[in-house]
Amino acid sequence: MFPDARPDDPTVTAMRARELGRKSVVVGDRVSLVGDTSGAPGALARIVRIAERRSVLRRTAEDDATTAEGRLERVVVANADQLVIVSALADPPPRTGFIDRCLVAAYDADIEPLLCLTKADLAGPEAVLGYYTELELPYVLIRPDSDLAALRALLAGRVSVLVGHSGVGKSTLVNRLVPEADRAVGTVSAIGRGRHTSTSAVALRLPPQADSDGDPGWIIDTPGVRSFGLAHVSAESLLHGFPDLVEATVDCPANCQHTADEADCALDAWVAGGKADPRRLASYRRLLASRSGEGDPREPERNPGDPLAGS
């Protein structure tokens, strides 16, 4: 990918050079090419070098690193500046557990998160925003007929990767941002689950805006996912996704695991004192438990007792 590419630059077809060995090339990588870079029909260049990655967003199929699925890390994208977490406000309902997982992955990769709430014509955002009120998480609301100027402003000059469950309207949003992208759009089934429409990640140059001569940025559309495994994130680093709980751990005893079984864990008193939402603590401990093989991370993430995600 070339961050300084112009909209009228040709699309170059290239293959990985043999001398790179097994080093994989992922969406977002900056690479050096040799050969025919004209973009003409039948032209083929070679990728001979992969630049050092500024950031790497990863996920695993499961949380438990002792399983084969948990040990298999998938690099979602390289060199992203921003993780756009796309969640519908209805049909399907928002899954705050999934959003929490994405926040952990973003903070662990040193990528800024942005919450994009779609289908705002079907439900209000108050419940979701209330859940994240202590985080001051940036967000945008999207309706079918809404102006995307606010979102474009947040994407400008950045490489942003979009993630979300199938059916939340991610591909529809991509098509509105980049009309020529022509990403496949699906429907939501009667049980509230979206059909997988995007099958591969793709980087798309945002079109220039008439009122700005600055860099419009890039977006990277990813396939819809059912889970976002965090086996690659240490138990200690999981807390990075819950900054509203961090301060409480100062009063925890040494080597506190922060689980519900820890009698002297300060997190319980912190929540009881009204300094954090109890659902946030429940979500954090759910992630801790899943690292021990408890629960099924392949299920749609629902926080216990969370009215946002159903029972």
CSV table of C-alpha atoms in Angstrom, one decimal:
chain,number,residue,atom,x,y,z
A,1,MET,CA,0.0,0.0,0.0
A,2,PHE,CA,1.2,3.5,-0.8
A,3,PRO,CA,0.0,6.2,1.6
A,4,ASP,CA,1.1,9.0,-0.8
A,5,ALA,CA,-0.6,7.4,-3.8
A,6,ARG,CA,-2.8,9.6,-5.9
A,7,PRO,CA,-6.3,8.6,-7.0
A,8,ASP,CA,-5.3,8.4,-10.6
A,9,ASP,CA,-2.2,6.3,-10.0
A,10,PRO,CA,-2.3,2.8,-11.7
A,11,THR,CA,-3.1,-0.4,-9.8
A,12,VAL,CA,0.0,-2.5,-9.8
A,13,THR,CA,-0.2,-6.3,-9.7
A,14,ALA,CA,2.7,-7.8,-7.9
A,15,MET,CA,3.8,-11.1,-6.4
A,16,ARG,CA,6.1,-11.8,-3.5
A,17,ALA,CA,9.7,-12.5,-4.4
A,18,ARG,CA,11.1,-15.8,-3.5
A,19,GLU,CA,13.9,-14.2,-1.5
A,20,LEU,CA,11.3,-13.0,1.1
A,21,GLY,CA,11.0,-16.6,2.1
A,22,ARG,CA,7.9,-17.3,4.3
A,23,LYS,CA,7.5,-13.7,5.3
A,24,SER,CA,3.9,-12.9,4.7
A,25,VAL,CA,2.6,-9.7,3.1
A,26,VAL,CA,-0.6,-8.4,4.6
A,27,VAL,CA,-3.0,-5.5,3.8
A,28,GLY,CA,-1.5,-2.3,4.9
A,29,ASP,CA,2.1,-3.3,4.4
A,30,ARG,CA,4.4,-0.8,2.7
A,31,VAL,CA,6.5,-2.6,0.2
A,32,SER,CA,9.3,-2.0,-2.4
A,33,LEU,CA,8.7,-3.2,-5.9
A,34,VAL,CA,10.8,-4.1,-8.9
A,35,GLY,CA,9.8,-4.9,-12.4
A,36,ASP,CA,6.9,-3.6,-14.4
A,37,THR,CA,5.0,-1.1,-12.2
A,38,SER,CA,3.1,0.5,-15.1
A,39,GLY,CA,-0.2,-1.2,-14.2
A,40,ALA,CA,-0.7,-2.2,-17.8
A,41,PRO,CA,-2.7,-5.3,-18.6
A,42,GLY,CA,-0.5,-8.4,-18.0
A,43,ALA,CA,2.2,-6.4,-16.2
A,44,LEU,CA,3.7,-8.0,-13.1
A,45,ALA,CA,6.0,-6.6,-10.5
A,46,ARG,CA,7.8,-8.3,-7.6
A,47,ILE,CA,7.6,-7.4,-3.9
A,48,VAL,CA,11.3,-7.4,-2.8
A,49,ARG,CA,11.0,-5.7,0.6
A,50,ILE,CA,8.5,-5.2,3.3
A,51,ALA,CA,9.0,-2.1,5.4
A,52,GLU,CA,9.0,-2.3,9.2
A,53,ARG,CA,5.5,-2.1,10.5
A,54,ARG,CA,4.4,0.8,12.7
A,55,SER,CA,1.5,-1.1,14.1
A,56,VAL,CA,0.1,-4.6,13.7
A,57,LEU,CA,-3.5,-5.4,14.6
A,58,ARG,CA,-3.9,-9.1,15.4
A,59,ARG,CA,-6.6,-11.5,16.5
A,60,THR,CA,-7.0,-15.2,17.2
A,61,ALA,CA,-9.9,-17.6,16.7
A,62,GLU,CA,-9.9,-18.3,20.5
A,63,ASP,CA,-8.7,-16.7,23.7
A,64,ASP,CA,-6.9,-19.7,25.1
A,65,ALA,CA,-3.3,-19.9,24.0
A,66,THR,CA,-3.1,-23.6,25.0
A,67,THR,CA,-5.4,-24.5,22.0
A,68,ALA,CA,-4.4,-24.7,18.4
A,69,GLU,CA,-6.9,-22.0,17.5
A,70,GLY,CA,-5.5,-19.7,20.2
A,71,ARG,CA,-1.9,-20.2,19.1
A,72,LEU,CA,-2.8,-19.3,15.5
A,73,GLU,CA,-2.4,-15.5,15.3
A,74,ARG,CA,-4.0,-13.7,12.3
A,75,VAL,CA,-2.6,-10.4,11.3
A,76,VAL,CA,-5.7,-8.4,10.4
A,77,VAL,CA,-3.8,-5.4,9.0
A,78,ALA,CA,-0.5,-3.6,9.3
A,79,ASN,CA,0.3,0.1,9.7
A,80,ALA,CA,-3.2,1.2,10.7
A,81,ASP,CA,-3.7,4.4,12.6
A,82,GLN,CA,-7.3,3.9,13.6
A,83,LEU,CA,-9.6,1.0,14.4
A,84,VAL,CA,-13.2,1.8,13.4
A,85,ILE,CA,-15.4,-0.5,15.4
A,86,VAL,CA,-18.7,-0.8,13.4
A,87,SER,CA,-21.7,-1.8,15.5
A,88,ALA,CA,-25.4,-1.6,14.6
A,89,LEU,CA,-27.8,-0.1,17.2
A,90,ALA,CA,-30.4,-2.6,16.1
A,91,ASP,CA,-30.9,-5.6,13.7
A,92,PRO,CA,-28.5,-7.0,14.9
A,93,PRO,CA,-28.3,-5.5,18.4
A,94,PRO,CA,-25.0,-4.1,19.7
A,95,ARG,CA,-22.6,-6.5,21.3
A,96,THR,CA,-20.6,-4.5,23.9
A,97,GLY,CA,-18.5,-7.6,24.6
A,98,PHE,CA,-17.3,-7.6,21.1
A,99,ILE,CA,-16.6,-3.8,21.2
A,100,ASP,CA,-14.7,-4.4,24.5
A,101,ARG,CA,-12.5,-7.0,22.7
A,102,CYS,CA,-11.8,-4.7,19.8
A,103,LEU,CA,-10.8,-1.9,22.3
A,104,VAL,CA,-8.3,-4.3,24.0
A,105,ALA,CA,-6.8,-5.2,20.6
A,106,ALA,CA,-6.6,-1.5,19.5
A,107,TYR,CA,-4.9,-0.4,22.7
A,108,ASP,CA,-2.6,-3.3,22.6
A,109,ALA,CA,-1.6,-2.5,19.0
A,110,ASP,CA,-1.3,1.2,19.9
A,111,ILE,CA,-4.1,2.1,17.4
A,112,GLU,CA,-6.7,4.7,18.2
A,113,PRO,CA,-10.3,3.4,18.4
A,114,LEU,CA,-13.4,5.0,16.9
A,115,LEU,CA,-16.9,3.7,17.5
A,116,CYS,CA,-19.1,3.8,14.5
A,117,LEU,CA,-22.8,3.2,15.4
A,118,THR,CA,-24.9,2.3,12.3
A,119,LYS,CA,-28.7,2.0,11.9
A,120,ALA,CA,-29.2,5.0,14.1
A,121,ASP,CA,-32.6,5.3,12.5
A,122,LEU,CA,-33.8,2.1,14.2
A,123,ALA,CA,-32.6,2.8,17.8
A,124,GLY,CA,-31.0,5.5,19.9
A,125,PRO,CA,-27.3,5.4,21.0
A,126,GLU,CA,-27.9,6.3,24.7
A,127,ALA,CA,-27.5,2.8,26.1
A,128,VAL,CA,-24.3,2.1,24.3
A,129,LEU,CA,-22.8,5.5,24.9
A,130,GLY,CA,-23.7,5.3,28.6
A,131,TYR,CA,-21.8,2.1,28.9
A,132,TYR,CA,-18.7,3.8,27.6
A,133,THR,CA,-19.2,7.2,29.2
A,134,GLU,CA,-16.1,6.9,31.4
A,135,LEU,CA,-13.8,6.2,28.4
A,136,GLU,CA,-14.6,9.4,26.4
A,137,LEU,CA,-14.6,7.1,23.4
A,138,PRO,CA,-15.0,9.0,20.1
A,139,TYR,CA,-18.0,8.0,18.1
A,140,VAL,CA,-20.1,8.8,15.0
A,141,LEU,CA,-23.8,8.0,14.3
A,142,ILE,CA,-24.7,6.7,10.9
A,143,ARG,CA,-28.2,6.7,9.4
A,144,PRO,CA,-29.1,5.5,5.8
A,145,ASP,CA,-29.6,9.1,4.7
A,146,SER,CA,-27.0,10.8,7.0
A,147,ASP,CA,-24.3,13.1,5.8
A,148,LEU,CA,-20.9,11.3,6.2
A,149,ALA,CA,-18.9,14.6,6.5
A,150,ALA,CA,-18.2,14.0,10.2
A,151,LEU,CA,-16.9,10.5,9.6
A,152,ARG,CA,-14.8,11.6,6.6
A,153,ALA,CA,-13.2,14.2,8.7
A,154,LEU,CA,-12.2,11.5,11.3
A,155,LEU,CA,-10.8,9.3,8.5
A,156,ALA,CA,-8.9,12.0,6.7
A,157,GLY,CA,-5.1,11.6,6.6
A,158,ARG,CA,-5.3,8.2,8.3
A,159,VAL,CA,-5.2,4.5,7.5
A,160,SER,CA,-8.4,3.2,9.2
A,161,VAL,CA,-9.4,-0.4,9.4
A,162,LEU,CA,-13.1,-1.3,9.8
A,163,VAL,CA,-14.1,-4.3,11.8
A,164,GLY,CA,-17.6,-5.5,12.8
A,165,HIS,CA,-20.0,-8.4,12.9
A,166,SER,CA,-21.7,-9.4,9.7
A,167,GLY,CA,-24.9,-7.6,9.2
A,168,VAL,CA,-24.0,-4.3,10.9
A,169,GLY,CA,-23.9,-2.4,7.7
A,170,LYS,CA,-20.1,-2.2,7.3
A,171,SER,CA,-20.1,-3.0,3.5
A,172,THR,CA,-23.0,-0.5,2.9
A,173,LEU,CA,-20.9,2.1,4.7
A,174,VAL,CA,-17.8,1.3,2.7
A,175,ASN,CA,-19.9,1.6,-0.5
A,176,ARG,CA,-21.1,5.1,0.6
A,177,LEU,CA,-17.6,6.2,1.3
A,178,VAL,CA,-16.1,4.7,-1.8
A,179,PRO,CA,-18.9,4.2,-4.4
A,180,GLU,CA,-16.7,2.4,-6.9
A,181,ALA,CA,-15.7,-0.2,-4.2
A,182,ASP,CA,-18.9,-2.2,-5.0
A,183,ARG,CA,-18.5,-4.3,-1.8
A,184,ALA,CA,-21.1,-7.1,-1.6
A,185,VAL,CA,-24.0,-6.2,0.7
A,186,GLY,CA,-26.1,-8.9,2.5
A,187,THR,CA,-29.1,-9.1,4.8
A,188,VAL,CA,-29.7,-10.0,8.4
A,189,SER,CA,-31.4,-13.3,9.1
A,190,ALA,CA,-34.5,-13.7,11.2
A,191,ILE,CA,-32.4,-14.7,14.2
A,192,GLY,CA,-30.5,-11.4,14.0
A,193,ARG,CA,-27.2,-12.6,12.5
A,194,GLY,CA,-25.8,-11.1,9.4
A,195,ARG,CA,-24.6,-13.1,6.4
A,196,HIS,CA,-20.9,-12.9,5.6
A,197,THR,CA,-20.6,-10.8,2.5
A,198,SER,CA,-17.0,-9.5,2.5
A,199,THR,CA,-14.6,-12.4,2.2
A,200,SER,CA,-11.2,-10.7,2.1
A,201,ALA,CA,-9.6,-7.5,3.5
A,202,VAL,CA,-9.1,-4.8,1.0
A,203,ALA,CA,-7.5,-1.3,1.2
A,204,LEU,CA,-9.4,1.5,-0.5
A,205,ARG,CA,-8.3,5.0,-1.2
A,206,LEU,CA,-11.0,7.5,-0.1
A,207,PRO,CA,-12.0,9.9,-2.8
A,208,PRO,CA,-10.8,13.5,-2.5
A,209,GLN,CA,-13.4,16.0,-1.1
A,210,ALA,CA,-14.3,19.1,-3.0
A,211,ASP,CA,-13.9,21.4,0.0
A,212,SER,CA,-10.4,20.0,1.0
A,213,ASP,CA,-7.1,19.5,-0.7
A,214,GLY,CA,-5.7,17.4,2.1
A,215,ASP,CA,-5.1,13.6,2.2
A,216,PRO,CA,-8.6,12.0,2.3
A,217,GLY,CA,-7.1,8.8,3.9
A,218,TRP,CA,-7.4,5.1,3.3
A,219,ILE,CA,-9.9,2.6,4.7
A,220,ILE,CA,-9.4,-1.1,5.0
A,221,ASP,CA,-12.5,-3.2,4.9
A,222,THR,CA,-12.3,-6.6,6.6
A,223,PRO,CA,-14.6,-9.6,6.5
A,224,GLY,CA,-17.3,-9.8,9.1
A,225,VAL,CA,-16.2,-11.7,12.1
A,226,ARG,CA,-18.1,-13.6,14.9
A,227,SER,CA,-15.4,-13.3,17.5
A,228,PHE,CA,-12.2,-11.4,18.2
A,229,GLY,CA,-9.9,-13.8,20.0
A,230,LEU,CA,-7.3,-12.2,22.3
A,231,ALA,CA,-4.9,-15.1,23.1
A,232,HIS,CA,-2.0,-12.9,21.8
A,233,VAL,CA,-2.7,-10.3,24.5
A,234,SER,CA,-1.3,-10.9,28.0
A,235,ALA,CA,-3.7,-11.1,30.9
A,236,GLU,CA,-2.0,-7.9,32.3
A,237,SER,CA,-2.5,-6.1,28.9
A,238,LEU,CA,-6.2,-7.0,28.8
A,239,LEU,CA,-6.7,-4.2,31.4
A,240,HIS,CA,-5.6,-1.6,28.8
A,241,GLY,CA,-9.0,-2.0,27.2
A,242,PHE,CA,-10.7,-1.0,30.5
A,243,PRO,CA,-9.1,2.3,31.5
A,244,ASP,CA,-12.0,3.0,33.8
A,245,LEU,CA,-10.9,0.1,36.0
A,246,VAL,CA,-7.1,0.7,36.0
A,247,GLU,CA,-7.0,3.2,38.9
A,248,ALA,CA,-8.7,0.7,41.2
A,249,THR,CA,-6.0,-1.9,40.7
A,250,VAL,CA,-3.5,0.4,42.6
A,251,ASP,CA,-5.1,-0.8,45.8
A,252,CYS,CA,-5.0,-4.5,44.8
A,253,PRO,CA,-2.6,-6.8,46.7
A,254,ALA,CA,0.5,-7.9,45.0
A,255,ASN,CA,0.0,-10.5,42.2
A,256,CYS,CA,-3.8,-10.0,42.3
A,257,GLN,CA,-5.4,-11.8,39.4
A,258,HIS,CA,-8.4,-9.5,39.5
A,259,THR,CA,-10.8,-12.5,39.2
A,260,ALA,CA,-14.0,-12.8,41.2
A,261,ASP,CA,-12.3,-15.4,43.4
A,262,GLU,CA,-9.8,-12.8,44.6
A,263,ALA,CA,-11.2,-11.8,48.0
A,264,ASP,CA,-9.1,-8.7,48.3
A,265,CYS,CA,-9.4,-7.5,44.7
A,266,ALA,CA,-10.1,-3.7,44.8
A,267,LEU,CA,-12.2,-3.8,41.7
A,268,ASP,CA,-15.3,-4.9,43.5
A,269,ALA,CA,-15.1,-2.0,46.0
A,270,TRP,CA,-14.4,0.3,43.1
A,271,VAL,CA,-17.6,-0.7,41.3
A,272,ALA,CA,-19.6,-0.9,44.5
A,273,GLY,CA,-18.6,2.7,45.1
A,274,GLY,CA,-20.1,3.7,41.8
A,275,LYS,CA,-16.8,4.6,40.2
A,276,ALA,CA,-17.3,2.1,37.3
A,277,ASP,CA,-20.2,0.3,35.6
A,278,PRO,CA,-20.5,-3.2,37.0
A,279,ARG,CA,-21.1,-4.5,33.4
A,280,ARG,CA,-17.6,-3.3,32.6
A,281,LEU,CA,-16.1,-5.3,35.4
A,282,ALA,CA,-18.2,-8.3,34.3
A,283,SER,CA,-16.9,-8.0,30.8
A,284,TYR,CA,-13.2,-7.7,31.9
A,285,ARG,CA,-13.6,-10.8,34.1
A,286,ARG,CA,-15.3,-12.7,31.3
A,287,LEU,CA,-12.2,-12.0,29.1
A,288,LEU,CA,-9.9,-13.2,32.0
A,289,ALA,CA,-12.0,-16.4,32.3
A,290,SER,CA,-12.0,-17.1,28.6
A,291,ARG,CA,-8.2,-17.2,28.7
A,292,SER,CA,-8.5,-20.2,31.0
A,293,GLY,CA,-10.8,-22.0,28.5
A,294,GLU,CA,-14.0,-21.0,30.2
A,295,GLY,CA,-16.8,-20.0,27.9
A,296,ASP,CA,-17.0,-20.1,24.1
A,297,PRO,CA,-15.4,-17.1,22.3
A,298,ARG,CA,-16.9,-18.2,19.1
A,299,GLU,CA,-20.4,-17.2,20.4
A,300,PRO,CA,-21.5,-13.6,19.8
A,301,GLU,CA,-20.1,-11.6,22.7
A,302,ARG,CA,-22.7,-10.7,25.2
A,303,ASN,CA,-21.9,-9.2,28.6
A,304,PRO,CA,-23.8,-10.9,31.4
A,305,GLY,CA,-26.9,-9.1,32.3
A,306,ASP,CA,-26.3,-6.5,29.6
A,307,PRO,CA,-29.6,-5.3,28.2
A,308,LEU,CA,-27.8,-4.0,25.1
A,309,ALA,CA,-27.1,-7.5,24.0
A,310,GLY,CA,-30.0,-9.5,25.2
A,311,SER,CA,-30.0,-12.3,27.7
